[in-house]
PDB file of C-alpha atoms in Angstrom:
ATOM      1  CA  UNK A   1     -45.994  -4.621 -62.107  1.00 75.00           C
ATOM      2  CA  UNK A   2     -49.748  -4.542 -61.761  1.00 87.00           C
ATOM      3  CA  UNK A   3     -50.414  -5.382 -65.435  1.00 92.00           C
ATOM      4  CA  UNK A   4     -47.880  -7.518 -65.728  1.00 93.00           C
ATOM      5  CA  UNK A   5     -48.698  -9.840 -62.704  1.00 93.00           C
ATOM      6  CA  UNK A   6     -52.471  -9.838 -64.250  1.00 95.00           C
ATOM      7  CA  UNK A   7     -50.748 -10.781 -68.031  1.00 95.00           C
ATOM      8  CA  UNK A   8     -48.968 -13.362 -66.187  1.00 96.00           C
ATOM      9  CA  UNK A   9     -52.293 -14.986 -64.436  1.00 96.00           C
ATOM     10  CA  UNK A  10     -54.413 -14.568 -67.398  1.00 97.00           C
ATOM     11  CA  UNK A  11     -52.298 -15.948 -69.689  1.00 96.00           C
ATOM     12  CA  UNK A  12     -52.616 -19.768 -67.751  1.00 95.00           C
ATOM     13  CA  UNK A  13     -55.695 -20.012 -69.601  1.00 95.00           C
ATOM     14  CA  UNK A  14     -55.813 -17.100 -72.564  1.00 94.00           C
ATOM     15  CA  UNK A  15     -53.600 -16.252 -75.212  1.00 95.00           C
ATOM     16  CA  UNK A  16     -50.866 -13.835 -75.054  1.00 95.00           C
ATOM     17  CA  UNK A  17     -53.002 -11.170 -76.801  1.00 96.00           C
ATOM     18  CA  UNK A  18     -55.625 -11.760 -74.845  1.00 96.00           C
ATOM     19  CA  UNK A  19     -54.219 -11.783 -72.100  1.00 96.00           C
ATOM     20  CA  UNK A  20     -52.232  -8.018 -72.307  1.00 96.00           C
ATOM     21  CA  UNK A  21     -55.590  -7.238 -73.651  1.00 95.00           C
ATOM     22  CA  UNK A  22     -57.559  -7.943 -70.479  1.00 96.00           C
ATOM     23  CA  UNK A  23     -54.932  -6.742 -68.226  1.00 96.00           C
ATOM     24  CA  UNK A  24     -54.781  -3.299 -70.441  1.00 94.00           C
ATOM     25  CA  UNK A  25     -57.012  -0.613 -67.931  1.00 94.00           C
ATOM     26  CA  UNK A  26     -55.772  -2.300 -64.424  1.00 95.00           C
ATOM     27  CA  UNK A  27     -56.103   0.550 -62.098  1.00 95.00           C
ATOM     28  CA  UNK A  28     -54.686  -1.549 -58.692  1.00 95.00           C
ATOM     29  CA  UNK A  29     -55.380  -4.243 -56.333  1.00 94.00           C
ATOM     30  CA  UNK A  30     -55.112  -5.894 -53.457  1.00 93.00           C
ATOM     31  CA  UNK A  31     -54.405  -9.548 -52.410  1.00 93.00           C
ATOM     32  CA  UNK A  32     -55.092 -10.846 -48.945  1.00 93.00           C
ATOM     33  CA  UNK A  33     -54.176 -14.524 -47.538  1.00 94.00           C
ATOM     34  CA  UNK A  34     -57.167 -15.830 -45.378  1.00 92.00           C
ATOM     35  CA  UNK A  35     -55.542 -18.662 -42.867  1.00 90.00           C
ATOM     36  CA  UNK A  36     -58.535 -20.134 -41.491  1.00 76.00           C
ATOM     37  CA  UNK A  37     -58.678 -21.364 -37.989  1.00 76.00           C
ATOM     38  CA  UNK A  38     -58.383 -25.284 -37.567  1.00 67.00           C
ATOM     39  CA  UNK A  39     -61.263 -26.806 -35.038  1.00 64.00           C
ATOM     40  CA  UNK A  40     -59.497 -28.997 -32.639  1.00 63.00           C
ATOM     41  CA  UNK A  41     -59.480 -32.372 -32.646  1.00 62.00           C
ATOM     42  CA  UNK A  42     -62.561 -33.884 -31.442  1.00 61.00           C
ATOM     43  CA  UNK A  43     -61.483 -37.014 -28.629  1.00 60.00           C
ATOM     44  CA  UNK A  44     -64.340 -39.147 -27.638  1.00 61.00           C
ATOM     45  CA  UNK A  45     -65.249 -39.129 -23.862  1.00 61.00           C
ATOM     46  CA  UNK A  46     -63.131 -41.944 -22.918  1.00 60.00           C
ATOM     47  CA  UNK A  47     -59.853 -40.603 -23.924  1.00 57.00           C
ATOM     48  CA  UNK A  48     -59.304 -42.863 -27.036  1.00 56.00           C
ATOM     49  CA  UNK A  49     -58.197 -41.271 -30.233  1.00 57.00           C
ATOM     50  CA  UNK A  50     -59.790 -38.785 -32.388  1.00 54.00           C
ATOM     51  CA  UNK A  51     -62.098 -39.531 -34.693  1.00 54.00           C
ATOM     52  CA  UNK A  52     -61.469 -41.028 -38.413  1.00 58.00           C
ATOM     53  CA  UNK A  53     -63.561 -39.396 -40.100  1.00 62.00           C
ATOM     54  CA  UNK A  54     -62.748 -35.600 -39.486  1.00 62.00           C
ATOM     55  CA  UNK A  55     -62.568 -33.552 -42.163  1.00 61.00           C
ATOM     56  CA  UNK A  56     -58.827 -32.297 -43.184  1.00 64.00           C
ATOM     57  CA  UNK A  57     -58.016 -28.599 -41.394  1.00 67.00           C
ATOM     58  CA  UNK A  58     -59.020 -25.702 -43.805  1.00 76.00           C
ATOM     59  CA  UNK A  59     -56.514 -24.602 -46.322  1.00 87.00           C
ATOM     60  CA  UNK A  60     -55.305 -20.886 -46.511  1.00 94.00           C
ATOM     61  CA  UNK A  61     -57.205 -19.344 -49.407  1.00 95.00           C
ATOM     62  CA  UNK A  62     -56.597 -15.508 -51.426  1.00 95.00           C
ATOM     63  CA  UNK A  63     -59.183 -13.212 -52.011  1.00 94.00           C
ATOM     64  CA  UNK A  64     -57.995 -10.565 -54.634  1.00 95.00           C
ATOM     65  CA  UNK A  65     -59.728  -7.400 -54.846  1.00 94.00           C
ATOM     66  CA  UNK A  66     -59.121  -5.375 -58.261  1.00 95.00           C
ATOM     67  CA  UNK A  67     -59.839  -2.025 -59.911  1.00 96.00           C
ATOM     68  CA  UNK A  68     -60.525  -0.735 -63.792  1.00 96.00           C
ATOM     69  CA  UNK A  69     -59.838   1.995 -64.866  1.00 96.00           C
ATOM     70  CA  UNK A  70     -63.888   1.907 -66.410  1.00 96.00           C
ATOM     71  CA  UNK A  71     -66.364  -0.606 -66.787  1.00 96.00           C
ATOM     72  CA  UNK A  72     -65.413  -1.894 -70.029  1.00 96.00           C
ATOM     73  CA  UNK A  73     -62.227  -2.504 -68.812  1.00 97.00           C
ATOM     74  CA  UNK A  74     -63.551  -4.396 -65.299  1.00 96.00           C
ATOM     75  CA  UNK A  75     -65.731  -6.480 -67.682  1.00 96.00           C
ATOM     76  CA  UNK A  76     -63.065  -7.918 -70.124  1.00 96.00           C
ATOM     77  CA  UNK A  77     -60.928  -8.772 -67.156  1.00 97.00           C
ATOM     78  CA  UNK A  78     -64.156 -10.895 -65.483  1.00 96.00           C
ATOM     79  CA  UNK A  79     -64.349 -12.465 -68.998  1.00 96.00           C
ATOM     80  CA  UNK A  80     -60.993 -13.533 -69.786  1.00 96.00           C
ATOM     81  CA  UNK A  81     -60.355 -14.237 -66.067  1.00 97.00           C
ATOM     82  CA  UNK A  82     -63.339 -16.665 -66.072  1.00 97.00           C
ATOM     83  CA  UNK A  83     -61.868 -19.603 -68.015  1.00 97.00           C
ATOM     84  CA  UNK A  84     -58.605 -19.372 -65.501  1.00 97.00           C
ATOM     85  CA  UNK A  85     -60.891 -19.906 -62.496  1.00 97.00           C
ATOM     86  CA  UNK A  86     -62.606 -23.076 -64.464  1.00 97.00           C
ATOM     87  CA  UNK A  87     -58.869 -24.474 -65.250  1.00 96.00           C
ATOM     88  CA  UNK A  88     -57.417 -23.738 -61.830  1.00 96.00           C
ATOM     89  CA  UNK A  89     -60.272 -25.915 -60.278  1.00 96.00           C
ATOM     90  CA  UNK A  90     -61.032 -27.958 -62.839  1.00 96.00           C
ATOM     91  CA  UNK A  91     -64.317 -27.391 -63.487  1.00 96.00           C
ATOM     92  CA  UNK A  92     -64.970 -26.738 -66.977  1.00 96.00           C
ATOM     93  CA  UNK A  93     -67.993 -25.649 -66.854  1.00 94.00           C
ATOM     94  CA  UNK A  94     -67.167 -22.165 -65.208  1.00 94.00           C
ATOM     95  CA  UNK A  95     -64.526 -20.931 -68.106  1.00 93.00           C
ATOM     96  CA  UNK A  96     -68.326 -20.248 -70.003  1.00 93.00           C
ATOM     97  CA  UNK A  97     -70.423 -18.738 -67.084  1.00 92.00           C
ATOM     98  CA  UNK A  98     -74.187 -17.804 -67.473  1.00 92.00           C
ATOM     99  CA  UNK A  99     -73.450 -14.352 -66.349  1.00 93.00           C
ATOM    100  CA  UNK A 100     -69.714 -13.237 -66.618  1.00 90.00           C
ATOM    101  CA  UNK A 101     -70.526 -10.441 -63.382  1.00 95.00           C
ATOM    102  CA  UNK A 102     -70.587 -14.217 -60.990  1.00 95.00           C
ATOM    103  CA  UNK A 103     -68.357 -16.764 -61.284  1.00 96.00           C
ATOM    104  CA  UNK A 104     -68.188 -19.985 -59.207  1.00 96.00           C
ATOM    105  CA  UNK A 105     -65.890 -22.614 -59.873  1.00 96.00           C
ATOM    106  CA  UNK A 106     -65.791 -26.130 -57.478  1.00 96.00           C
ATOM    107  CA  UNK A 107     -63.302 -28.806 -56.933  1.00 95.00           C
ATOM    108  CA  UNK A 108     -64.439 -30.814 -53.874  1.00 93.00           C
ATOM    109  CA  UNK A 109     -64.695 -28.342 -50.594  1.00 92.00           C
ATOM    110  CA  UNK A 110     -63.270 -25.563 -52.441  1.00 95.00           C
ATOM    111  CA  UNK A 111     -64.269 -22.990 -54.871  1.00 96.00           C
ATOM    112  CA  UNK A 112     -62.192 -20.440 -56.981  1.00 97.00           C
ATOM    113  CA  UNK A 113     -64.747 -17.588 -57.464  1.00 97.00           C
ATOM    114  CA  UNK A 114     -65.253 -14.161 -59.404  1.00 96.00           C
ATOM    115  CA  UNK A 115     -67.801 -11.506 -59.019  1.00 96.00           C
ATOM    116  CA  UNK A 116     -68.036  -8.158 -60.858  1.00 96.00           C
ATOM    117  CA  UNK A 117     -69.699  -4.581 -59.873  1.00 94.00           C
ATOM    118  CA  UNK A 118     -68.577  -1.483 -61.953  1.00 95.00           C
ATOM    119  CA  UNK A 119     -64.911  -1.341 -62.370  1.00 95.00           C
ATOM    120  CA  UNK A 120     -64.175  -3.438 -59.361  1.00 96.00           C
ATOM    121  CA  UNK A 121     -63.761  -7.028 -59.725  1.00 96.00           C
ATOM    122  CA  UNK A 122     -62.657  -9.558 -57.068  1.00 96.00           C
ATOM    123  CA  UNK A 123     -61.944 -13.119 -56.654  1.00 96.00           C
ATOM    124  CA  UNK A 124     -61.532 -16.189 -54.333  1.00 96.00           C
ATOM    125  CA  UNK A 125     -59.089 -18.099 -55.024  1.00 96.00           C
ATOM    126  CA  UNK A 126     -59.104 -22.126 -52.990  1.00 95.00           C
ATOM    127  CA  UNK A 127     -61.386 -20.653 -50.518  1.00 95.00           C
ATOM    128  CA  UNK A 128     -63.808 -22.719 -48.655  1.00 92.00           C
ATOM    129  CA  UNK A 129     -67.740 -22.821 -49.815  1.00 91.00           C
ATOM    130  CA  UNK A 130     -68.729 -20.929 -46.736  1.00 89.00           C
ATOM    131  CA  UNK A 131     -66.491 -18.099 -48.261  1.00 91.00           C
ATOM    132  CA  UNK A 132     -68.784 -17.808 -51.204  1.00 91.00           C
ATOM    133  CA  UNK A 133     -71.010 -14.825 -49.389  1.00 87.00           C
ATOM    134  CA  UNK A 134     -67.876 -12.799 -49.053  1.00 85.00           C
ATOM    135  CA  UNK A 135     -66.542 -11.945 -52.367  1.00 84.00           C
ATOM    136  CA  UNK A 136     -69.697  -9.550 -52.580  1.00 84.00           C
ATOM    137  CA  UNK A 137     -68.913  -7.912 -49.235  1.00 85.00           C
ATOM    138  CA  UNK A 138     -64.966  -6.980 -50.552  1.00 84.00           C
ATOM    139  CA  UNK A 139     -66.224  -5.152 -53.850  1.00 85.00           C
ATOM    140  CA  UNK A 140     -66.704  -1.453 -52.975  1.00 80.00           C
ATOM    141  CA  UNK A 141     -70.377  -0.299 -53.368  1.00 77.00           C
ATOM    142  CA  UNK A 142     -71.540   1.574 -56.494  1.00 66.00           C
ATOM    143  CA  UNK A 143     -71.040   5.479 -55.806  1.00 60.00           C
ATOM    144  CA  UNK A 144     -74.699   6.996 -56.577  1.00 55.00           C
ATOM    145  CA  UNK A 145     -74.829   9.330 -59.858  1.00 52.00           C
ATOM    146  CA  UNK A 146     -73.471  12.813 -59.420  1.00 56.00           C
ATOM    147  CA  UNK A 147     -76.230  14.947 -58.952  1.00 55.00           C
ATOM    148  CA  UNK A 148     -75.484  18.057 -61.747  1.00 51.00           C
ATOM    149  CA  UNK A 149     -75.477  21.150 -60.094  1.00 54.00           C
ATOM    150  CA  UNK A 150     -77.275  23.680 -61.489  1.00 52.00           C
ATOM    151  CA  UNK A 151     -76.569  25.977 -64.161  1.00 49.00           C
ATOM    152  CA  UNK A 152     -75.801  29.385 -62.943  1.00 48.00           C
ATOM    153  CA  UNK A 153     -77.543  32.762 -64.798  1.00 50.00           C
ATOM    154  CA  UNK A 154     -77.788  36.576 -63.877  1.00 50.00           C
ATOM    155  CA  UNK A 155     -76.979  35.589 -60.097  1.00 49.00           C
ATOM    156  CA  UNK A 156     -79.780  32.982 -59.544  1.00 49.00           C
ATOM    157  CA  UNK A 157     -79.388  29.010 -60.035  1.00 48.00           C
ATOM    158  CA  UNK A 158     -81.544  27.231 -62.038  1.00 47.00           C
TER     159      UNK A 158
END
């Protein structure tokens, strides 16, 4: 279901070959709904009614953490996911991003945001702005290079 979900999503803004294309090397995810916390209402001292000009409460929000099977594969995912992030905000500018490893998209208050590292990818989704330093925190970090052991002759390691 994982590839097909990801066909599904990538194909509001790609083309069906595309699409199966990017989605080809999914190796799992994980979606999470973020409710934010509404402030309370703010009442002047005198009792009257709250004020106008509050903002609206936050809006729940989806961070999506995914997995490649390799870094080819994480990387044509980020690409072709790019341009869905600029037409679910509608922000054109972000389906062509400067560097395909960050994406941020902005409508208003909200963004819809990628960012890359290996084969993990994950996204924002109609999270807040003060999200934004997140989506780094939910990709795993890069695993150091196996150190080679070495080769073993006549007993001794060299």
């Amino acid at each position: 279901l994982g590839e097909l979900g990801l066909r599904t999503w990538l194909g509001l803004a790609s083309s069906r070959a595309l699409a199966e294309r990017a989605a080809a090397g999914w190796g799992g995810d994980r979606a999470t709904l973020y409710e934010p916390v509404a402030a309370p209402p703010h009442f002047p001292p005198d009792g009257g009614a709250s004020d106008a000009g509050t903002p609206p409460p936050p809006r729940p929000f989806v961070a999506w953490s995914t997995v490649w099977d390799d870094v080819t594969d994480a990387d044509d995912f980020a690409r072709t996911a790019a341009p869905v992030l600029a037409a679910l905000s509608g922000d054109a500018a972000a389906a062509t991003p400067d560097d395909p490893d960050r994406v941020v998209a902005r409508r208003g208050p909200l963004i819809w945001a990628l960012s890359r590292r290996g084969n993990a990818v994950t996204l924002l989704l109609g999270a807040p702005e003060t999200a934004l330093g997140a989506v780094d925190e939910l990709l795993p970090p890069v695993a150091p290079p196996k150190k080679s052991k070495g080769v073993r002759q006549g007993g001794k390691q060299h």
